[in-house]
Amino acid sequence: MSKNLYICASEPRSGKSAVALGMMEALLKNIPKVGFFRPIISTPRTAGQQDNDLELIRSYFHLDQAYAAMYAYTLEEAAELITRGRKTELMEGILAKYSQIEETHGFVLCEGTDFDTLSASVEFDLNADIAINLNCPILMVANGSDTEDGEAHYRNAVMAVDDFSAMGCHILATIVVGVNEGAPNRLVQRLSQESNNKAGIVFAIPYEPFLSGPTVKEVADILHARVLYGEDHLDRIVLHKTVAAMQIGNFLMRIHHRESALIITPGDRSDIVLGALAAASSQSFAGVAGLVLTGGLLPDKAMRALLDGLKLTVPVLSVSKNTFETTCKINEIHSRISAHDTRKISTALNLFQTHVDADGLLDRISAERSAIMTPQMFEFRMLQRARANKRHIVLPEGSDERILRAAEILLKREVVDITLLGDPDQIQETITKLALDIPDIAIIAPEQSEWYDDFVDTYHELRKAKGITREGARDFMTDVSFFGTMMVYKDKADGMVSGAAHTTMHTIRPALQFVKTKPGFSIISSVFFMCLEDHVLVYGDCAVNPNPTASELAEIAVTSAATAKAFGVDPYVAMLSYSTGASGKGEDVDKVREATRLARERAPQLPIDGPMQYDAAVDPEVARTKAASSPVAGRATVLIFPDLNTGNNTYKAVQRSANAVAIGPIMQGMRKPVNDLSRGCTITDIVNTVIITAIQAQTE
């Protein structure tokens, strides 16, 4: 039964990094601990430089592997061993490093060489030998482009399949990257029609321009450029390059329809600089990614004063080399997916998930599957569920930069539909400033909405018994939290997430007023999903109810268990207190004891026990001493705190001290999902909370 996979390209720049990202995500959804290994990495060009793909996978998936343990040799080291006739030593070193990873991981994903130093035939043979020695099935990546070098790409891929097969390698599947969606791809057709199935299952991923170009930051790093303006916008993608040495009119005609162009011009061409910046702001031009000013020349003093006052969002770089040398250097730059480029990562992952049957691949690999719920598995399964039945989420804090960056990730991964609330002009200005790719997102200003008067009437009707006048209702409906909640109430959205810039009470107050609780529920409560190193726990209630009664505590326990189960966490509920079992006395412990009794009455099928101390709940060794007969002690997954003071402090202590990811608070008990964010939330927190809200909406 195979527990590994070797990703190998048929030639340089085939899309291997994107496939490695997608395959790693697919594996982590099903296998608790996956290791990543590159037997041979490219030789670093500078001291201390790290391999891009190792750092990409390690950083994005938060792998606990040390960088040095993730590869065996540099290509230079491998070449020297081969040249000196020490290939056996090379393989022994690779196997030794691989075995160390295999011992501590349930699966090892391997990635082959980059074909950038040795001859292609030498590297090809080397990859085949490594795959055979590691007993790895191969996932081959081929360049499917039919333009320019299309014939060469075709020959390379067909030859690679034949050669791998001849050398005794087993190709599990072939992924052809960069195909033209508008026409049949002859490489895909050829490989799919192989009568002996040498290429395995064949998948086709379409060409994506966004992944084909480098970022301005990559250009700046390669050129060792000085950033004059736009330092916060270096993540813009370069799709075209234009040398501007002609008159301004001819230059503008040249870039009119060139999307995301990088302009290369001598630094004293003020006319070109102004023309390019004007084009960047013009609705009739396709867009400017940035400017590179050559020759070590800078705009004169008056021009710099003008530029300083424009608050430029277009990056402007300065280099010492002349225009010809600079252009040649830029033409050598190839796009890559770096560890910090979340936009490219999201795009690559979505392409893989959309066009590759990962589950079918995993079935063929026959990897062992585990019932353990790791944080990565938890997050990936949430994402899958949200995407499978997409919902519409409203985000009231539309002008918050974190909200906008999270929205871009969510939309690129096609997880939810999103509406932002706020001033459309201000939000669009921020989107442009941040160079985000969310052109079609819905933005609503409450007072200008076609729904505004209806929402006012509805709110007035719902709250007039509480003294709310119609004029007062109009004031409330200008508030984004009230307007967003009313969108959910009136089925204009399936759920709402807010709190990045508002307090918890400001976020949930409208929901308490008119969304209210589900039938059979008396209170609204909350849980946090605490993603620890190798498992996920559910904490409740750490955000809403200050001092719940025994009856309310029992309801929180049963509700939290249901939430846990809905998200794939098998519920074993511990009712926490300062004593375990019958050892303690006092009003507080008596409340927990009564809450445990009531919870068992409400859900007799639920494994629930208490009162119980935290260590007895989660530590099997302590459980054997303090509560040996308990069905929950030592294995608790849902931990119910007796009051808000205890719960809120505990979740924050665990979050900070154990480096846990805390997803929440997730509200439960409401008729429709409205969830709160911490004002210190990260972009990842927002993404996770929106996904959970979408999943909650699926069950409404």
CSV table of N, CA, C and O in Angstrom, one decimal, residues 535-645:
chain,number,residue,atom,x,y,z
A,535,HIS,N,-4.7,18.0,17.1
A,535,HIS,CA,-6.2,17.8,17.3
A,535,HIS,C,-6.9,19.1,17.5
A,535,HIS,O,-6.3,20.1,17.6
A,536,VAL,N,-8.2,19.0,17.4
A,536,VAL,CA,-9.1,20.1,17.5
A,536,VAL,C,-10.1,19.9,18.7
A,536,VAL,O,-10.7,18.9,18.8
A,537,LEU,N,-10.1,20.9,19.5
A,537,LEU,CA,-11.1,20.9,20.7
A,537,LEU,C,-12.1,22.0,20.5
A,537,LEU,O,-11.9,23.0,19.8
A,538,VAL,N,-13.3,21.8,21.1
A,538,VAL,CA,-14.3,22.8,21.1
A,538,VAL,C,-14.5,23.4,22.5
A,538,VAL,O,-14.8,22.6,23.4
A,539,TYR,N,-14.4,24.7,22.6
A,539,TYR,CA,-14.6,25.4,23.9
A,539,TYR,C,-15.9,26.2,23.9
A,539,TYR,O,-16.2,26.9,22.9
A,540,GLY,N,-16.7,26.0,24.9
A,540,GLY,CA,-17.9,26.8,25.0
A,540,GLY,C,-18.2,27.1,26.5
A,540,GLY,O,-17.9,26.3,27.4
A,541,ASP,N,-18.9,28.2,26.8
A,541,ASP,CA,-19.1,29.4,26.1
A,541,ASP,C,-18.1,30.4,26.5
A,541,ASP,O,-18.0,30.7,27.7
A,542,CYS,N,-17.3,30.9,25.6
A,542,CYS,CA,-16.2,31.8,26.0
A,542,CYS,C,-16.4,33.2,25.5
A,542,CYS,O,-15.4,34.0,25.6
A,543,ALA,N,-17.6,33.6,25.1
A,543,ALA,CA,-17.8,34.9,24.5
A,543,ALA,C,-19.1,35.6,24.9
A,543,ALA,O,-19.2,36.8,24.8
A,544,VAL,N,-20.1,34.9,25.3
A,544,VAL,CA,-21.5,35.5,25.3
A,544,VAL,C,-22.0,35.6,26.8
A,544,VAL,O,-22.4,36.7,27.3
A,545,ASN,N,-22.2,34.5,27.4
A,545,ASN,CA,-23.0,34.4,28.7
A,545,ASN,C,-22.1,34.5,29.9
A,545,ASN,O,-21.3,33.6,30.2
A,546,PRO,N,-22.2,35.6,30.7
A,546,PRO,CA,-21.2,35.8,31.8
A,546,PRO,C,-21.3,34.7,32.9
A,546,PRO,O,-20.3,34.2,33.3
A,547,ASN,N,-22.6,34.4,33.3
A,547,ASN,CA,-22.7,33.5,34.4
A,547,ASN,C,-24.0,32.7,34.2
A,547,ASN,O,-25.0,32.9,34.9
A,548,PRO,N,-23.9,31.7,33.3
A,548,PRO,CA,-25.1,30.9,33.0
A,548,PRO,C,-25.6,30.1,34.2
A,548,PRO,O,-24.8,29.6,35.0
A,549,THR,N,-26.9,29.9,34.2
A,549,THR,CA,-27.5,29.0,35.2
A,549,THR,C,-27.2,27.5,34.9
A,549,THR,O,-26.7,27.2,33.8
A,550,ALA,N,-27.6,26.6,35.8
A,550,ALA,CA,-27.3,25.2,35.5
A,550,ALA,C,-28.1,24.8,34.3
A,550,ALA,O,-27.6,24.0,33.4
A,551,SER,N,-29.3,25.3,34.1
A,551,SER,CA,-30.2,24.9,33.0
A,551,SER,C,-29.5,25.5,31.7
A,551,SER,O,-29.5,24.8,30.7
A,552,GLU,N,-29.1,26.7,31.8
A,552,GLU,CA,-28.4,27.3,30.6
A,552,GLU,C,-27.1,26.6,30.2
A,552,GLU,O,-26.8,26.4,29.1
A,553,LEU,N,-26.4,26.2,31.3
A,553,LEU,CA,-25.1,25.5,31.0
A,553,LEU,C,-25.3,24.2,30.4
A,553,LEU,O,-24.6,23.8,29.5
A,554,ALA,N,-26.4,23.5,30.8
A,554,ALA,CA,-26.8,22.2,30.1
A,554,ALA,C,-27.1,22.5,28.7
A,554,ALA,O,-26.7,21.7,27.8
A,555,GLU,N,-27.9,23.5,28.4
A,555,GLU,CA,-28.2,23.9,27.0
A,555,GLU,C,-27.0,24.2,26.2
A,555,GLU,O,-26.8,23.7,25.0
A,556,ILE,N,-26.0,24.9,26.8
A,556,ILE,CA,-24.8,25.2,26.1
A,556,ILE,C,-24.0,23.9,25.8
A,556,ILE,O,-23.5,23.8,24.7
A,557,ALA,N,-24.0,23.0,26.7
A,557,ALA,CA,-23.3,21.7,26.5
A,557,ALA,C,-23.9,20.9,25.3
A,557,ALA,O,-23.1,20.5,24.4
A,558,VAL,N,-25.2,20.8,25.3
A,558,VAL,CA,-25.8,20.0,24.2
A,558,VAL,C,-25.7,20.7,22.9
A,558,VAL,O,-25.4,20.1,21.9
A,559,THR,N,-25.8,22.0,22.9
A,559,THR,CA,-25.7,22.8,21.6
A,559,THR,C,-24.3,22.7,21.1
A,559,THR,O,-24.0,22.6,19.9
A,560,SER,N,-23.3,22.9,22.0
A,560,SER,CA,-21.9,22.8,21.6
A,560,SER,C,-21.5,21.4,21.0
A,560,SER,O,-20.7,21.3,20.1
A,561,ALA,N,-22.1,20.4,21.6
A,561,ALA,CA,-21.8,19.0,21.1
A,561,ALA,C,-22.4,18.9,19.7
A,561,ALA,O,-21.7,18.3,18.8
A,562,ALA,N,-23.6,19.4,19.5
A,562,ALA,CA,-24.2,19.4,18.1
A,562,ALA,C,-23.3,20.2,17.1
A,562,ALA,O,-23.1,19.7,16.0
A,563,THR,N,-22.8,21.3,17.6
A,563,THR,CA,-21.9,22.1,16.7
A,563,THR,C,-20.7,21.3,16.3
A,563,THR,O,-20.2,21.3,15.2
A,564,ALA,N,-20.1,20.7,17.4
A,564,ALA,CA,-18.8,19.9,17.1
A,564,ALA,C,-19.1,18.8,16.1
A,564,ALA,O,-18.3,18.7,15.2
A,565,LYS,N,-20.2,18.1,16.3
A,565,LYS,CA,-20.5,17.0,15.4
A,565,LYS,C,-20.7,17.5,14.0
A,565,LYS,O,-20.3,16.8,13.0
A,566,ALA,N,-21.4,18.6,13.9
A,566,ALA,CA,-21.7,19.2,12.5
A,566,ALA,C,-20.4,19.5,11.8
A,566,ALA,O,-20.4,19.5,10.5
A,567,PHE,N,-19.3,19.8,12.5
A,567,PHE,CA,-18.1,20.1,11.9
A,567,PHE,C,-17.0,19.0,11.9
A,567,PHE,O,-15.8,19.2,11.8
A,568,GLY,N,-17.5,17.8,12.2
A,568,GLY,CA,-16.6,16.6,12.1
A,568,GLY,C,-15.8,16.3,13.3
A,568,GLY,O,-14.9,15.4,13.3
A,569,VAL,N,-16.1,16.9,14.4
A,569,VAL,CA,-15.4,16.6,15.7
A,569,VAL,C,-16.4,15.7,16.5
A,569,VAL,O,-17.5,16.1,16.9
A,570,ASP,N,-15.9,14.5,16.8
A,570,ASP,CA,-16.7,13.5,17.5
A,570,ASP,C,-16.9,14.0,19.0
A,570,ASP,O,-15.9,14.1,19.7
A,571,PRO,N,-18.1,14.3,19.4
A,571,PRO,CA,-18.3,15.0,20.7
A,571,PRO,C,-18.2,14.1,22.0
A,571,PRO,O,-18.9,13.1,22.1
A,572,TYR,N,-17.2,14.4,22.8
A,572,TYR,CA,-17.1,13.8,24.2
A,572,TYR,C,-17.1,15.1,25.1
A,572,TYR,O,-16.1,15.8,25.1
A,573,VAL,N,-18.2,15.3,25.9
A,573,VAL,CA,-18.4,16.5,26.6
A,573,VAL,C,-18.0,16.5,28.0
A,573,VAL,O,-18.4,15.6,28.8
A,574,ALA,N,-17.1,17.4,28.4
A,574,ALA,CA,-16.6,17.5,29.8
A,574,ALA,C,-17.2,18.8,30.3
A,574,ALA,O,-17.0,19.9,29.8
A,575,MET,N,-17.9,18.7,31.5
A,575,MET,CA,-18.5,19.9,32.2
A,575,MET,C,-17.4,20.3,33.2
A,575,MET,O,-17.2,19.6,34.2
A,576,LEU,N,-16.7,21.4,33.0
A,576,LEU,CA,-15.5,21.7,33.7
A,576,LEU,C,-15.9,22.4,35.0
A,576,LEU,O,-16.8,23.2,35.1
A,577,SER,N,-15.0,22.1,36.0
A,577,SER,CA,-15.1,22.8,37.3
A,577,SER,C,-13.8,22.7,38.0
A,577,SER,O,-12.8,22.2,37.4
A,578,TYR,N,-13.7,23.2,39.3
A,578,TYR,CA,-12.4,23.1,40.0
A,578,TYR,C,-12.2,21.8,40.7
A,578,TYR,O,-11.3,21.6,41.4
A,579,SER,N,-13.2,20.9,40.6
A,579,SER,CA,-13.0,19.6,41.2
A,579,SER,C,-13.6,18.5,40.2
A,579,SER,O,-14.3,18.8,39.3
A,580,THR,N,-13.1,17.3,40.4
A,580,THR,CA,-13.6,16.2,39.6
A,580,THR,C,-14.4,15.2,40.3
A,580,THR,O,-14.1,14.8,41.5
A,581,GLY,N,-15.6,14.8,39.7
A,581,GLY,CA,-16.5,13.8,40.4
A,581,GLY,C,-17.1,14.4,41.6
A,581,GLY,O,-17.6,15.5,41.7
A,582,ALA,N,-17.1,13.6,42.6
A,582,ALA,CA,-17.8,14.0,43.9
A,582,ALA,C,-16.9,14.5,44.9
A,582,ALA,O,-17.3,14.7,46.1
A,583,SER,N,-15.7,14.9,44.5
A,583,SER,CA,-14.7,15.3,45.5
A,583,SER,C,-14.9,16.7,46.0
A,583,SER,O,-14.5,17.0,47.1
A,584,GLY,N,-15.5,17.5,45.3
A,584,GLY,CA,-15.7,18.9,45.7
A,584,GLY,C,-17.1,19.3,46.1
A,584,GLY,O,-18.0,18.7,45.7
A,585,LYS,N,-17.2,20.4,46.9
A,585,LYS,CA,-18.4,20.9,47.4
A,585,LYS,C,-18.4,22.4,47.2
A,585,LYS,O,-17.4,23.0,47.1
A,586,GLY,N,-19.6,22.9,47.2
A,586,GLY,CA,-19.8,24.4,47.0
A,586,GLY,C,-20.7,24.8,46.0
A,586,GLY,O,-21.1,23.9,45.1
A,587,GLU,N,-21.2,26.0,46.0
A,587,GLU,CA,-22.2,26.5,45.1
A,587,GLU,C,-21.8,26.3,43.6
A,587,GLU,O,-22.6,25.9,42.8
A,588,ASP,N,-20.6,26.7,43.3
A,588,ASP,CA,-20.1,26.6,41.9
A,588,ASP,C,-20.1,25.2,41.4
A,588,ASP,O,-20.5,24.9,40.2
A,589,VAL,N,-19.5,24.3,42.1
A,589,VAL,CA,-19.4,22.9,41.7
A,589,VAL,C,-20.7,22.2,41.6
A,589,VAL,O,-21.0,21.4,40.8
A,590,ASP,N,-21.6,22.6,42.6
A,590,ASP,CA,-23.0,22.1,42.6
A,590,ASP,C,-23.7,22.5,41.3
A,590,ASP,O,-24.5,21.7,40.8
A,591,LYS,N,-23.5,23.7,40.8
A,591,LYS,CA,-24.1,24.2,39.6
A,591,LYS,C,-23.7,23.3,38.4
A,591,LYS,O,-24.5,22.9,37.6
A,592,VAL,N,-22.4,23.0,38.3
A,592,VAL,CA,-21.9,22.2,37.2
A,592,VAL,C,-22.5,20.7,37.4
A,592,VAL,O,-22.8,20.1,36.3
A,593,ARG,N,-22.6,20.2,38.6
A,593,ARG,CA,-23.1,18.9,38.8
A,593,ARG,C,-24.6,18.8,38.3
A,593,ARG,O,-25.0,17.9,37.6
A,594,GLU,N,-25.4,19.8,38.6
A,594,GLU,CA,-26.7,19.9,38.2
A,594,GLU,C,-26.8,20.1,36.7
A,594,GLU,O,-27.7,19.5,36.0
A,595,ALA,N,-26.0,20.9,36.1
A,595,ALA,CA,-26.0,21.1,34.7
A,595,ALA,C,-25.6,19.8,34.0
A,595,ALA,O,-26.2,19.5,32.9
A,596,THR,N,-24.8,19.0,34.5
A,596,THR,CA,-24.4,17.7,33.9
A,596,THR,C,-25.7,16.8,33.9
A,596,THR,O,-26.0,16.1,32.9
A,597,ARG,N,-26.4,16.8,35.0
A,597,ARG,CA,-27.6,15.9,35.1
A,597,ARG,C,-28.6,16.4,34.1
A,597,ARG,O,-29.2,15.5,33.4
A,598,LEU,N,-28.8,17.7,34.0
A,598,LEU,CA,-29.8,18.2,33.0
A,598,LEU,C,-29.4,17.9,31.6
A,598,LEU,O,-30.2,17.6,30.7
A,599,ALA,N,-28.1,18.1,31.3
A,599,ALA,CA,-27.6,17.8,29.9
A,599,ALA,C,-27.8,16.3,29.6
A,599,ALA,O,-28.2,16.0,28.4
A,600,ARG,N,-27.6,15.4,30.5
A,600,ARG,CA,-27.8,14.0,30.2
A,600,ARG,C,-29.3,13.7,30.0
A,600,ARG,O,-29.6,12.9,29.1
A,601,GLU,N,-30.2,14.4,30.7
A,601,GLU,CA,-31.6,14.3,30.4
A,601,GLU,C,-32.0,14.7,29.0
A,601,GLU,O,-32.8,14.1,28.3
A,602,ARG,N,-31.4,15.9,28.6
A,602,ARG,CA,-31.7,16.5,27.3
A,602,ARG,C,-31.2,15.6,26.1
A,602,ARG,O,-31.7,15.5,25.1
A,603,ALA,N,-30.0,15.0,26.4
A,603,ALA,CA,-29.3,14.2,25.3
A,603,ALA,C,-28.7,12.9,25.9
A,603,ALA,O,-27.5,12.8,26.1
A,604,PRO,N,-29.6,12.0,26.2
A,604,PRO,CA,-29.1,10.7,26.9
A,604,PRO,C,-28.1,9.9,26.1
A,604,PRO,O,-27.3,9.2,26.6
A,605,GLN,N,-28.1,10.1,24.7
A,605,GLN,CA,-27.1,9.4,23.9
A,605,GLN,C,-25.7,10.0,23.9
A,605,GLN,O,-24.8,9.5,23.3
A,606,LEU,N,-25.6,11.2,24.5
A,606,LEU,CA,-24.4,12.0,24.4
A,606,LEU,C,-23.4,11.6,25.5
A,606,LEU,O,-23.7,11.6,26.6
A,607,PRO,N,-22.1,11.3,25.1
A,607,PRO,CA,-21.1,11.0,26.2
A,607,PRO,C,-20.8,12.3,26.9
A,607,PRO,O,-20.2,13.3,26.3
A,608,ILE,N,-21.2,12.5,28.1
A,608,ILE,CA,-21.1,13.7,28.9
A,608,ILE,C,-20.8,13.4,30.3
A,608,ILE,O,-21.4,12.5,30.9
A,609,ASP,N,-19.9,14.1,30.9
A,609,ASP,CA,-19.5,13.8,32.3
A,609,ASP,C,-19.1,15.1,33.0
A,609,ASP,O,-18.6,16.0,32.3
A,610,GLY,N,-19.2,15.2,34.3
A,610,GLY,CA,-18.8,16.3,35.1
A,610,GLY,C,-19.4,16.2,36.5
A,610,GLY,O,-20.2,15.3,36.8
A,611,PRO,N,-19.0,17.1,37.4
A,611,PRO,CA,-17.9,18.1,37.2
A,611,PRO,C,-16.5,17.4,37.0
A,611,PRO,O,-16.3,16.3,37.4
A,612,MET,N,-15.7,18.1,36.3
A,612,MET,CA,-14.4,17.6,35.9
A,612,MET,C,-13.4,18.7,35.7
A,612,MET,O,-13.7,19.7,35.2
A,613,GLN,N,-12.2,18.5,36.2
A,613,GLN,CA,-11.1,19.4,36.0
A,613,GLN,C,-10.5,19.3,34.6
A,613,GLN,O,-10.6,18.2,34.0
A,614,TYR,N,-9.9,20.3,34.1
A,614,TYR,CA,-9.4,20.3,32.8
A,614,TYR,C,-8.4,19.2,32.5
A,614,TYR,O,-8.4,18.6,31.5
A,615,ASP,N,-7.5,19.0,33.4
A,615,ASP,CA,-6.4,18.0,33.2
A,615,ASP,C,-7.0,16.6,33.1
A,615,ASP,O,-6.6,15.8,32.3
A,616,ALA,N,-8.0,16.4,34.0
A,616,ALA,CA,-8.7,15.1,33.9
A,616,ALA,C,-9.5,14.9,32.6
A,616,ALA,O,-9.6,13.8,32.1
A,617,ALA,N,-9.9,16.0,32.1
A,617,ALA,CA,-10.7,15.9,30.8
A,617,ALA,C,-9.9,15.6,29.6
A,617,ALA,O,-10.3,14.8,28.7
A,618,VAL,N,-8.7,16.1,29.5
A,618,VAL,CA,-7.9,15.9,28.3
A,618,VAL,C,-6.7,15.0,28.4
A,618,VAL,O,-6.1,14.6,27.4
A,619,ASP,N,-6.2,14.7,29.6
A,619,ASP,CA,-5.0,13.9,29.8
A,619,ASP,C,-5.3,12.5,30.2
A,619,ASP,O,-5.8,12.3,31.4
A,620,PRO,N,-5.1,11.5,29.4
A,620,PRO,CA,-5.4,10.1,29.8
A,620,PRO,C,-4.7,9.6,31.1
A,620,PRO,O,-5.3,8.9,31.8
A,621,GLU,N,-3.5,10.1,31.3
A,621,GLU,CA,-2.8,9.6,32.5
A,621,GLU,C,-3.5,10.2,33.8
A,621,GLU,O,-3.7,9.5,34.7
A,622,VAL,N,-3.8,11.5,33.8
A,622,VAL,CA,-4.6,12.1,34.9
A,622,VAL,C,-5.9,11.4,35.0
A,622,VAL,O,-6.4,11.2,36.1
A,623,ALA,N,-6.6,11.2,33.9
A,623,ALA,CA,-7.9,10.6,33.9
A,623,ALA,C,-7.9,9.2,34.6
A,623,ALA,O,-8.9,8.9,35.4
A,624,ARG,N,-6.9,8.4,34.4
A,624,ARG,CA,-6.8,7.1,35.0
A,624,ARG,C,-6.8,7.2,36.6
A,624,ARG,O,-7.2,6.3,37.3
A,625,THR,N,-6.2,8.3,37.0
A,625,THR,CA,-6.1,8.6,38.5
A,625,THR,C,-7.3,9.2,39.1
A,625,THR,O,-7.8,8.7,40.1
A,626,LYS,N,-7.9,10.2,38.4
A,626,LYS,CA,-9.0,10.9,39.0
A,626,LYS,C,-10.4,10.4,38.6
A,626,LYS,O,-11.4,10.7,39.3
A,627,ALA,N,-10.5,9.8,37.4
A,627,ALA,CA,-11.9,9.4,36.9
A,627,ALA,C,-11.7,8.2,36.0
A,627,ALA,O,-12.1,8.3,34.8
A,628,ALA,N,-11.3,7.1,36.6
A,628,ALA,CA,-11.0,5.9,35.8
A,628,ALA,C,-12.2,5.4,35.1
A,628,ALA,O,-12.1,4.8,34.0
A,629,SER,N,-13.4,5.5,35.7
A,629,SER,CA,-14.6,4.9,35.1
A,629,SER,C,-15.4,5.9,34.2
A,629,SER,O,-16.4,5.5,33.6
A,630,SER,N,-14.9,7.1,34.0
A,630,SER,CA,-15.6,8.1,33.2
A,630,SER,C,-15.5,7.8,31.7
A,630,SER,O,-14.4,7.4,31.2
A,631,PRO,N,-16.6,7.9,30.9
A,631,PRO,CA,-16.5,7.6,29.5
A,631,PRO,C,-15.9,8.8,28.7
A,631,PRO,O,-15.7,8.8,27.5
A,632,VAL,N,-15.7,9.9,29.5
A,632,VAL,CA,-15.3,11.2,28.8
A,632,VAL,C,-13.8,11.5,29.2
A,632,VAL,O,-13.0,12.0,28.4
A,633,ALA,N,-13.5,11.3,30.5
A,633,ALA,CA,-12.2,11.7,31.0
A,633,ALA,C,-11.0,11.2,30.2
A,633,ALA,O,-11.0,10.0,29.8
A,634,GLY,N,-10.1,12.1,29.9
A,634,GLY,CA,-8.9,11.7,29.1
A,634,GLY,C,-9.2,11.8,27.6
A,634,GLY,O,-8.2,11.7,26.8
A,635,ARG,N,-10.4,11.9,27.1
A,635,ARG,CA,-10.7,11.9,25.7
A,635,ARG,C,-11.7,13.1,25.3
A,635,ARG,O,-12.2,13.0,24.2
A,636,ALA,N,-11.9,14.0,26.2
A,636,ALA,CA,-12.9,15.1,25.9
A,636,ALA,C,-12.5,15.9,24.7
A,636,ALA,O,-11.3,16.2,24.5
A,637,THR,N,-13.5,16.2,23.9
A,637,THR,CA,-13.3,17.0,22.7
A,637,THR,C,-14.1,18.3,22.8
A,637,THR,O,-13.8,19.3,22.1
A,638,VAL,N,-15.1,18.3,23.6
A,638,VAL,CA,-16.0,19.5,23.9
A,638,VAL,C,-15.9,19.8,25.3
A,638,VAL,O,-16.2,19.0,26.2
A,639,LEU,N,-15.3,21.0,25.6
A,639,LEU,CA,-15.1,21.4,27.0
A,639,LEU,C,-16.0,22.6,27.3
A,639,LEU,O,-15.9,23.7,26.7
A,640,ILE,N,-16.9,22.4,28.3
A,640,ILE,CA,-17.8,23.5,28.7
A,640,ILE,C,-17.4,24.1,30.0
A,640,ILE,O,-17.3,23.5,31.0
A,641,PHE,N,-17.1,25.5,29.9
A,641,PHE,CA,-16.6,26.2,31.0
A,641,PHE,C,-17.8,26.7,31.9
A,641,PHE,O,-18.9,27.1,31.3
A,642,PRO,N,-17.6,26.8,33.2
A,642,PRO,CA,-18.8,27.2,34.1
A,642,PRO,C,-19.2,28.6,34.0
A,642,PRO,O,-20.3,29.0,34.3
A,643,ASP,N,-18.3,29.5,33.5
A,643,ASP,CA,-18.7,30.9,33.3
A,643,ASP,C,-17.8,31.6,32.3
A,643,ASP,O,-16.8,31.0,31.9
A,644,LEU,N,-18.1,32.8,31.9
A,644,LEU,CA,-17.4,33.5,30.9
A,644,LEU,C,-16.0,33.9,31.3
A,644,LEU,O,-15.0,33.9,30.5
A,645,ASN,N,-15.8,34.2,32.6
A,645,ASN,CA,-14.5,34.6,33.1
A,645,ASN,C,-13.5,33.5,32.9
A,645,ASN,O,-12.4,33.7,32.4
